[in-house]
CSV table of C-alpha atoms in Angstrom, one decimal:
chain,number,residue,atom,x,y,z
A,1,UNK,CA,11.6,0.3,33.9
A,2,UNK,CA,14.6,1.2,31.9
A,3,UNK,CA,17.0,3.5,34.0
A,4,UNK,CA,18.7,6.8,32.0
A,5,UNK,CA,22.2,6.7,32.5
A,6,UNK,CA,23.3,10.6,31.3
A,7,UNK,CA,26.6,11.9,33.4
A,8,UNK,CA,26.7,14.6,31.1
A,9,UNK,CA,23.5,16.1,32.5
A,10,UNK,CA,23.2,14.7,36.1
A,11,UNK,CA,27.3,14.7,36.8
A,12,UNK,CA,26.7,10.9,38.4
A,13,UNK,CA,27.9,8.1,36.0
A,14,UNK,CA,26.1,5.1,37.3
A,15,UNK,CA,28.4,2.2,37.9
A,16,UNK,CA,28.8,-1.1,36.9
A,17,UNK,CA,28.1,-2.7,40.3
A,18,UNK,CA,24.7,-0.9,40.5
A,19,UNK,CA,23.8,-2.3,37.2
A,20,UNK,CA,24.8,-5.6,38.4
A,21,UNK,CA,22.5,-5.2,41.2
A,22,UNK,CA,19.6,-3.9,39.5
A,23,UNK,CA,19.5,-6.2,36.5
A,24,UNK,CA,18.5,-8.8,39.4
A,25,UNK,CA,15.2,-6.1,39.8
A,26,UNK,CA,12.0,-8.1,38.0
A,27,UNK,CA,10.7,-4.4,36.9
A,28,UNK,CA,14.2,-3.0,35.9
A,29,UNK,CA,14.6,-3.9,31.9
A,30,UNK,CA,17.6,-2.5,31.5
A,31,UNK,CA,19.3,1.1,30.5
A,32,UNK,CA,19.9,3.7,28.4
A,33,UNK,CA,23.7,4.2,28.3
A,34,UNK,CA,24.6,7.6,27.2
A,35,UNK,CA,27.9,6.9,29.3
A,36,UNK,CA,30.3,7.2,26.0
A,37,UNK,CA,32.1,4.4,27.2
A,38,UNK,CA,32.0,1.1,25.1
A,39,UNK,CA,33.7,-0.6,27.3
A,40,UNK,CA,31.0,-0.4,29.8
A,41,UNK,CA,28.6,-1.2,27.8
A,42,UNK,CA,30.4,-4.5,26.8
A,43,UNK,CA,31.1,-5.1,30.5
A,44,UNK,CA,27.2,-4.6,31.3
A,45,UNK,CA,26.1,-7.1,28.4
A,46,UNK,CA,28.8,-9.5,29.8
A,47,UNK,CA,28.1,-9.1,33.5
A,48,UNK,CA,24.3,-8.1,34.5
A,49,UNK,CA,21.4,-10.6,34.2
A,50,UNK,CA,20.7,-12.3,30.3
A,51,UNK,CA,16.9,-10.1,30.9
A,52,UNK,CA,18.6,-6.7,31.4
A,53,UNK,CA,19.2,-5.1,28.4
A,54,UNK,CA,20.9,-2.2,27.2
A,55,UNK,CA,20.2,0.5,24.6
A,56,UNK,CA,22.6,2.8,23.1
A,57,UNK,CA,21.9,6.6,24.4
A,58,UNK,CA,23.8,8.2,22.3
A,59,UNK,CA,23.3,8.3,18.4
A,60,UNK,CA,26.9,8.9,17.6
A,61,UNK,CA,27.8,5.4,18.9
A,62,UNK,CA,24.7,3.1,18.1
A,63,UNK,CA,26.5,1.0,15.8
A,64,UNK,CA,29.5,0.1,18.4
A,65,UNK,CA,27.3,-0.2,20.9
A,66,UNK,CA,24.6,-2.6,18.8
A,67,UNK,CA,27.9,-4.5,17.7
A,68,UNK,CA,28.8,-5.1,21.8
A,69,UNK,CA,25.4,-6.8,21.9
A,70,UNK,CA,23.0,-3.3,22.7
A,71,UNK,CA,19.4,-4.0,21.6
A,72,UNK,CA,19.1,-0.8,19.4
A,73,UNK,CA,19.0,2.8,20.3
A,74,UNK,CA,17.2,5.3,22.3
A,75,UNK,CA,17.1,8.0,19.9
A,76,UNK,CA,17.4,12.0,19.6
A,77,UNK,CA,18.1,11.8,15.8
A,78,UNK,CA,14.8,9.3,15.4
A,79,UNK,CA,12.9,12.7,16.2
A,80,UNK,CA,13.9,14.5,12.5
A,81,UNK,CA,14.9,11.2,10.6
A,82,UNK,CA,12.9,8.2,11.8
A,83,UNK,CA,13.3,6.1,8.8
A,84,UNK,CA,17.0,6.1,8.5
A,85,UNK,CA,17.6,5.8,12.3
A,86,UNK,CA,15.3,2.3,12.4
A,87,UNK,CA,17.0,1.2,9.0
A,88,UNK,CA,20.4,2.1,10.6
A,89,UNK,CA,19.4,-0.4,13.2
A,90,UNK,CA,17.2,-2.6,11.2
A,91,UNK,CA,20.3,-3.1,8.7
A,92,UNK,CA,22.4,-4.2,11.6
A,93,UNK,CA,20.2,-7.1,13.1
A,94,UNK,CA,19.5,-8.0,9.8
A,95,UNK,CA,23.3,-8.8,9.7
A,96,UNK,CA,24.0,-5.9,7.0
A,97,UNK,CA,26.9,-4.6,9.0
A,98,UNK,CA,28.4,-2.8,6.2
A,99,UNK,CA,24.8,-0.6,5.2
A,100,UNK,CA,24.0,0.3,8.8
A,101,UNK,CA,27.4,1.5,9.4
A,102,UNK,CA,27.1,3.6,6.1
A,103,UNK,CA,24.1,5.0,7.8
A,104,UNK,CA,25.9,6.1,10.8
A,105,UNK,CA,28.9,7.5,9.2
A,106,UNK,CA,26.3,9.6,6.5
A,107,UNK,CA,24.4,10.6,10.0
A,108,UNK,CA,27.4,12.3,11.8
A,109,UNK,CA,27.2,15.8,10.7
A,110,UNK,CA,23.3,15.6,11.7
A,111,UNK,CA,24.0,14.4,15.0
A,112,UNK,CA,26.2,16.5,15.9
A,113,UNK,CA,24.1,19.7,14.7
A,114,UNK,CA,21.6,18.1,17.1
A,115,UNK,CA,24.0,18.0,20.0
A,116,UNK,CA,25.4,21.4,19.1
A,117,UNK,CA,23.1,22.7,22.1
A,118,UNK,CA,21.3,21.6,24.9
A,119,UNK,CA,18.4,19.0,23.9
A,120,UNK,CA,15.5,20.0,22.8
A,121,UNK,CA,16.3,23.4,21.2
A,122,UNK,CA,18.3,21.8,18.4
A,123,UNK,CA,15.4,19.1,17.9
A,124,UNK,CA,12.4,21.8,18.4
A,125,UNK,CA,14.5,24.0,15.4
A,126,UNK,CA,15.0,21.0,12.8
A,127,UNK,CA,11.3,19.9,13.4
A,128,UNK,CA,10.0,23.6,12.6
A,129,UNK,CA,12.4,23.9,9.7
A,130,UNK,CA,10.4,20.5,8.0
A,131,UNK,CA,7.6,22.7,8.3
A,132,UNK,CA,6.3,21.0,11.6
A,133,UNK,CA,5.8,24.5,13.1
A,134,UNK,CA,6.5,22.8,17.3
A,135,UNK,CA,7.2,26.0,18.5
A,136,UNK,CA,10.0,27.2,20.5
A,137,UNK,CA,11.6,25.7,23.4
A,138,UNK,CA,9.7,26.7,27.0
A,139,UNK,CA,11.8,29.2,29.1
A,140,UNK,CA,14.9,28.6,30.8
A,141,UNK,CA,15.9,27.5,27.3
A,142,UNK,CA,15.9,29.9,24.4
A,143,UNK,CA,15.9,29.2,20.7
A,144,UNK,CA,19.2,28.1,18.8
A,145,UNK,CA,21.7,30.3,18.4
A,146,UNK,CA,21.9,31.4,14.7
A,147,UNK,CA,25.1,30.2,13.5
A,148,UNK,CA,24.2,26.5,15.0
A,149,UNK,CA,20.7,26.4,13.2
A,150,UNK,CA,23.0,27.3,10.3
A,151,UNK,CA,24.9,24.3,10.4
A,152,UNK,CA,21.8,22.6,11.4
A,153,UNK,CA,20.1,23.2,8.2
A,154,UNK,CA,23.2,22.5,5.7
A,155,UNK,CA,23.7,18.9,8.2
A,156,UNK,CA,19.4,18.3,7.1
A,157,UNK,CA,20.3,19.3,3.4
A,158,UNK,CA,23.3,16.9,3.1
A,159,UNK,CA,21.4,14.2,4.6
A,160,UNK,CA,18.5,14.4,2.6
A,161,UNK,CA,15.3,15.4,5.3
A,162,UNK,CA,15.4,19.1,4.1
């Protein structure tokens, strides 16, 4: 099991304490921290069990979080650029610091196009505009607003997926 921790969505921030107690759990891997605090992340690493890992949630801050000892990323932008996002990672173990971070910095306007509203309509929108024809997102969410698919598509352009 890998627990989801996503205050921005559930209003609960799990805590360190609770991490520390499940990373003693034989089924409980790790988490997904989507927190947007480094500081807990680095406190996790340092505290909870050597087997209980933890993956950055949040695209924006992969590489701080892979350079606090996170085991990759758990990915919305891997959905519309799955090549750069695992070389973006890929670079970093590989101890290419410098290229990965590039990466990330080149990635920025993209991610936050795809954060721009709530997940999946951005996702579902950048998928049908690379022709993958998904459909639109199942009601109570609508398609994206115009002027965010806008900048959606100019964010694909720049980075080189449309």
């Amino acid at each position: 099991v890998i627990c989801y921790n996503v205050p921005s969505r559930t209003g609960v921030d799990m805590t360190l304490e609770t991490y520390q107690a499940l990373s003693k759990h034989p089924n409980i891997q790790g988490v997904k921290e989507a927190g947007g605090s480094p500081a807990k992340i680095a406190k996790t690493i340092e505290t909870c069990a050597d087997d209980f890992f933890v993956w950055s949630g949040n695209d924006d801050e992969a590489v701080t979080a892979m350079a606090l000892g996170a085991k990759g990323l758990i990915s919305v932008l891997s959905n519309v650029a799955p090549k750069q996002t695992h070389d973006m990672c890929a670079e970093f173990f590989k101890g290419n610091i410098e290229a990965s971070r590039r990466i990330q910095l080149k990635a920025m306007p993209l991610i936050e196009a795809l954060f721009s509203e709530v997940n999946p309509i951005p996702v579902k929108a950048a998928l049908n505009l690379m022709g993958k024809n998904v459909g639109e997102p199942r009601l109570p969410l609508t398609v994206m607003e115009p002027q965010h698919q806008e900048v959606l598509k100019k964010a694909m352009q720049d980075f080189g997926i449309l």
